[in-house]
Coordinates of C-alpha atoms in Angstrom, one line a residue:
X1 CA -5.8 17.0 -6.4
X2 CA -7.8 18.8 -3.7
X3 CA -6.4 17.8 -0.1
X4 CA -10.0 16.9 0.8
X5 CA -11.3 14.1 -1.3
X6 CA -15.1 14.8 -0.7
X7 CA -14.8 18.1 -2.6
X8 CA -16.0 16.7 -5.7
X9 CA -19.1 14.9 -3.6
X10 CA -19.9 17.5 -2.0
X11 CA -20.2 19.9 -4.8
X12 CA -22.4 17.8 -6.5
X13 CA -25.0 17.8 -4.3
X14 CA -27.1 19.5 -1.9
X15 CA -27.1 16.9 0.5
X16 CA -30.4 18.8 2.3
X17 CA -32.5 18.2 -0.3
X18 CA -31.0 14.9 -1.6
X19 CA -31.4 13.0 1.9
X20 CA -27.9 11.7 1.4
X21 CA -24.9 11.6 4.1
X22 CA -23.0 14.9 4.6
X23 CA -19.7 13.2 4.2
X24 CA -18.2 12.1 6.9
X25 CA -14.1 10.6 6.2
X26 CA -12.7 7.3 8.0
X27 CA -9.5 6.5 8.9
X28 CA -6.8 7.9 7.1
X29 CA -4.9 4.9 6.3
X30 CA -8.2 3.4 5.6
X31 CA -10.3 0.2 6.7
X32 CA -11.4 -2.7 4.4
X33 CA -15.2 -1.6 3.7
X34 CA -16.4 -2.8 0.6
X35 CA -20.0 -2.2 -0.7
X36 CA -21.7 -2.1 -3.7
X37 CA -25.2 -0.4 -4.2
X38 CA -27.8 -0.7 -6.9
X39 CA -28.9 2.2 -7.8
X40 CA -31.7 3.2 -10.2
X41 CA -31.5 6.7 -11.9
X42 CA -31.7 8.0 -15.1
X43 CA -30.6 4.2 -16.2
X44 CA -30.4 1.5 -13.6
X45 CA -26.7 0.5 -12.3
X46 CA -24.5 -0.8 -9.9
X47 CA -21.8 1.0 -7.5
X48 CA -18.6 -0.7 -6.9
X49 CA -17.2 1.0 -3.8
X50 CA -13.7 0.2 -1.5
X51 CA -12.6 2.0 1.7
X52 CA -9.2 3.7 0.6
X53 CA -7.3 6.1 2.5
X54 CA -10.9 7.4 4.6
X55 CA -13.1 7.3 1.7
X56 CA -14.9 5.1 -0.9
X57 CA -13.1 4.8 -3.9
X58 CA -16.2 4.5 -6.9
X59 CA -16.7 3.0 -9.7
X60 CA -20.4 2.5 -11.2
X61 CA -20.7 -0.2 -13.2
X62 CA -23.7 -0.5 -15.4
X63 CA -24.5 -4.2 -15.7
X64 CA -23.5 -5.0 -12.2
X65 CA -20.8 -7.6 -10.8
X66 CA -20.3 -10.7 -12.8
X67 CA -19.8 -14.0 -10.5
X68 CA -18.3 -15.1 -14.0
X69 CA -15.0 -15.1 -15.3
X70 CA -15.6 -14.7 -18.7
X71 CA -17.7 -11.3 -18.3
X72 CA -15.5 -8.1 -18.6
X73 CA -18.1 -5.5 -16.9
X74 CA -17.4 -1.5 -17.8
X75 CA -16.6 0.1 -14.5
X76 CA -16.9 3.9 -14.7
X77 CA -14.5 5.8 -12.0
X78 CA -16.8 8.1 -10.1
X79 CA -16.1 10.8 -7.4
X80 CA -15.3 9.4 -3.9
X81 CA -17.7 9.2 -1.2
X82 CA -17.9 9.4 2.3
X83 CA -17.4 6.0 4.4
X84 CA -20.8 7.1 5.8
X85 CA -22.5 6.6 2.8
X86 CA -21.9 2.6 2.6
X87 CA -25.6 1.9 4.6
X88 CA -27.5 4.9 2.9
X89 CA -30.6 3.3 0.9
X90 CA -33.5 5.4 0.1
X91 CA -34.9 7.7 -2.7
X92 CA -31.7 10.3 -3.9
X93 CA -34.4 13.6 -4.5
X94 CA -33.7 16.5 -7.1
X95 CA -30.7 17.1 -8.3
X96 CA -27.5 14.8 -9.4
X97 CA -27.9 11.1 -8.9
X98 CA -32.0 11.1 -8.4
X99 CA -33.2 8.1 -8.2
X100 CA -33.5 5.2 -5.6
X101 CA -30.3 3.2 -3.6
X102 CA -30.0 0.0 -1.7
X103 CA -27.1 -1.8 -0.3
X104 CA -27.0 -4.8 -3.0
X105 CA -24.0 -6.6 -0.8
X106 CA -21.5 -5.5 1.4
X107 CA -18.7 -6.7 3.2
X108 CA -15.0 -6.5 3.2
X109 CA -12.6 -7.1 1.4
X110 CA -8.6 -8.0 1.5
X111 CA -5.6 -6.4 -1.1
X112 CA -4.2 -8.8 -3.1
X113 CA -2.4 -6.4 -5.6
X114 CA 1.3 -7.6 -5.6
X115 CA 0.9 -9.8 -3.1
X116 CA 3.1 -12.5 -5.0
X117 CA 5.7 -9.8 -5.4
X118 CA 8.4 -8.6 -2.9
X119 CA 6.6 -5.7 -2.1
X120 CA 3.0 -5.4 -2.0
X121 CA 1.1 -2.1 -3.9
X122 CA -1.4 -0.6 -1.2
X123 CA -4.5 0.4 -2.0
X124 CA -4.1 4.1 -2.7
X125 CA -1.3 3.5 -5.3
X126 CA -3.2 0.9 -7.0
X127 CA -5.9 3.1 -7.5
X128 CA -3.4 5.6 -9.3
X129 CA -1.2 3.0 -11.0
X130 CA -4.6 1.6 -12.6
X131 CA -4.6 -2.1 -11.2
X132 CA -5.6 -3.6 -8.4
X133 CA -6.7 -7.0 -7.0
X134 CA -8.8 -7.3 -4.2
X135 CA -10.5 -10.4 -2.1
X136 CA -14.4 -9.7 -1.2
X137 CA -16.0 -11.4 1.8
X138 CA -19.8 -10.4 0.8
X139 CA -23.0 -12.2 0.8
X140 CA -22.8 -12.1 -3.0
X141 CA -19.8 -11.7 -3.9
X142 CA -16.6 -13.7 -3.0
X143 CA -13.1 -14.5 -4.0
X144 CA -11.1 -12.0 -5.9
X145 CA -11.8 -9.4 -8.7
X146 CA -9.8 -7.1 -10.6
X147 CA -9.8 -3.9 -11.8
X148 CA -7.9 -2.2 -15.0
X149 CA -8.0 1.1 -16.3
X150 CA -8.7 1.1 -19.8
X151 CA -8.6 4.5 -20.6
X152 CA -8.8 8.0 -19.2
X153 CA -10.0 10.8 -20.0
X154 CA -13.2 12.9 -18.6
X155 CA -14.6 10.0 -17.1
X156 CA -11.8 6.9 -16.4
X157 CA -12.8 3.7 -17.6
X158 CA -11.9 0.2 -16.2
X159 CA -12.6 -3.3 -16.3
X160 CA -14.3 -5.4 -13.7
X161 CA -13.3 -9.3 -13.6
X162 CA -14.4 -11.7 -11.7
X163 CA -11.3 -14.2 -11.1
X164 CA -11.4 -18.0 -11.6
X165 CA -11.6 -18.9 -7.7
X166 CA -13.9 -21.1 -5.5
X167 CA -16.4 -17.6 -5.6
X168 CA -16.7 -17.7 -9.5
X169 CA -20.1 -19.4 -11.0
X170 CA -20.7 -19.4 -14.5
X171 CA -24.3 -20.2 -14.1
X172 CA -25.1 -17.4 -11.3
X173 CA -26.4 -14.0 -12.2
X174 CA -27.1 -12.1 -9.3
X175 CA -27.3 -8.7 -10.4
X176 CA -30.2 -9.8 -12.3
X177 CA -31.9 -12.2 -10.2
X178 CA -30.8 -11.1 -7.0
X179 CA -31.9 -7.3 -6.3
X180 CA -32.4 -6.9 -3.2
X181 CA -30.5 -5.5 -0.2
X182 CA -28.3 -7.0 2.1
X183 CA -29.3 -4.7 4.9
X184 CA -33.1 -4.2 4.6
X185 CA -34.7 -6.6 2.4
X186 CA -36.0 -3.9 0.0
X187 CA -35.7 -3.3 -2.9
X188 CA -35.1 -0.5 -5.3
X189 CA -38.8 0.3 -6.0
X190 CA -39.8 0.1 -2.2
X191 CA -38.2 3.4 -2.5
X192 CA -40.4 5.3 -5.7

């Protein structure tokens, strides 16, 4: 793996044209950022993104966070992005990833993977081992979710669980009812 974990960003993109953020990293041992964007491109989904190690560690997930313990949502590893890309919303021109973005919910969030255990797994080496359980603090999301790696490959593919906590609601469907930003207001088509 390249030293510098934007590579793969950055090479996607002309970041000129395509009005997103340069790339800037955070701290290398990382802050607790969590956000999760709706975006709508070539098919409408959802961007599952923690602050590891000075980036955002991706994972787009096409039908969105479930506040329901029963749903097992695909969540496809993507590249990581820069910590200043958490409050970009806007229209995404030409290129890779065209389409519109807003912050859907944000907060942060807290690692619980291993926390029963003698020693706690950080971050980072969840990620690689394939597991991890973290707490989110958001305005629509809350209480902890996992993540598994099902299979790898070209494209990594995991789970997305919502646990069985005070946060979980069977009834709820935000990702379809709720669409619009935490930040702004706006929604995805303020954007076309």
């Amino acid at each position: 793996m390249s030293k510098d974990k934007l590579t793969e960003y950055r090479s996607k993109r002309d970041t000129a044209a395509s009005g997103e953020p340069a790339g800037r990293r955070g701290k290398k041992d990382g802050g607790d950022l969590f956000v999760v964007q709706r975006h709508d491109a070539s098919t409408l989904h959802f961007d599952f993104r923690l602050e590891v190690g000075g980036v955002l560690v991706s994972w787009s997930v096409p039908k969105g966070p479930s506040l329901d313990p029963r749903d097992k949502r695909l969540a496809v590893r993507t590249e990581d992005h820069p910590v200043d890309y958490a409050g970009f919303e806007g229209r995404i021109g030409e290129g890779y990833g065209k389409g519109t973005v807003v912050v859907w919910d944000t907060g942060t969030y807290r690692n619980l993977t291993g926390v029963s255990s003698d020693e706690p797994v950080a971050m980072a080496k969840a990620v690689e081992d394939g597991h991890l359980t973290v707490w989110l603090d958001g305005e629509k999301l809350s209480g902890a979710f996992s993540l598994t790696r099902t299979g790898t490959g070209r494209q990594e593919k995991w789970i997305l669980v919502k646990k069985d906590d005070d946060g979980a609601d069977r009834r709820a469907k935000p990702a379809r009812t709720k669409p619009e930003s935490v930040l702004s207001g706006h929604v995805n088509e303020d954007f076309e």
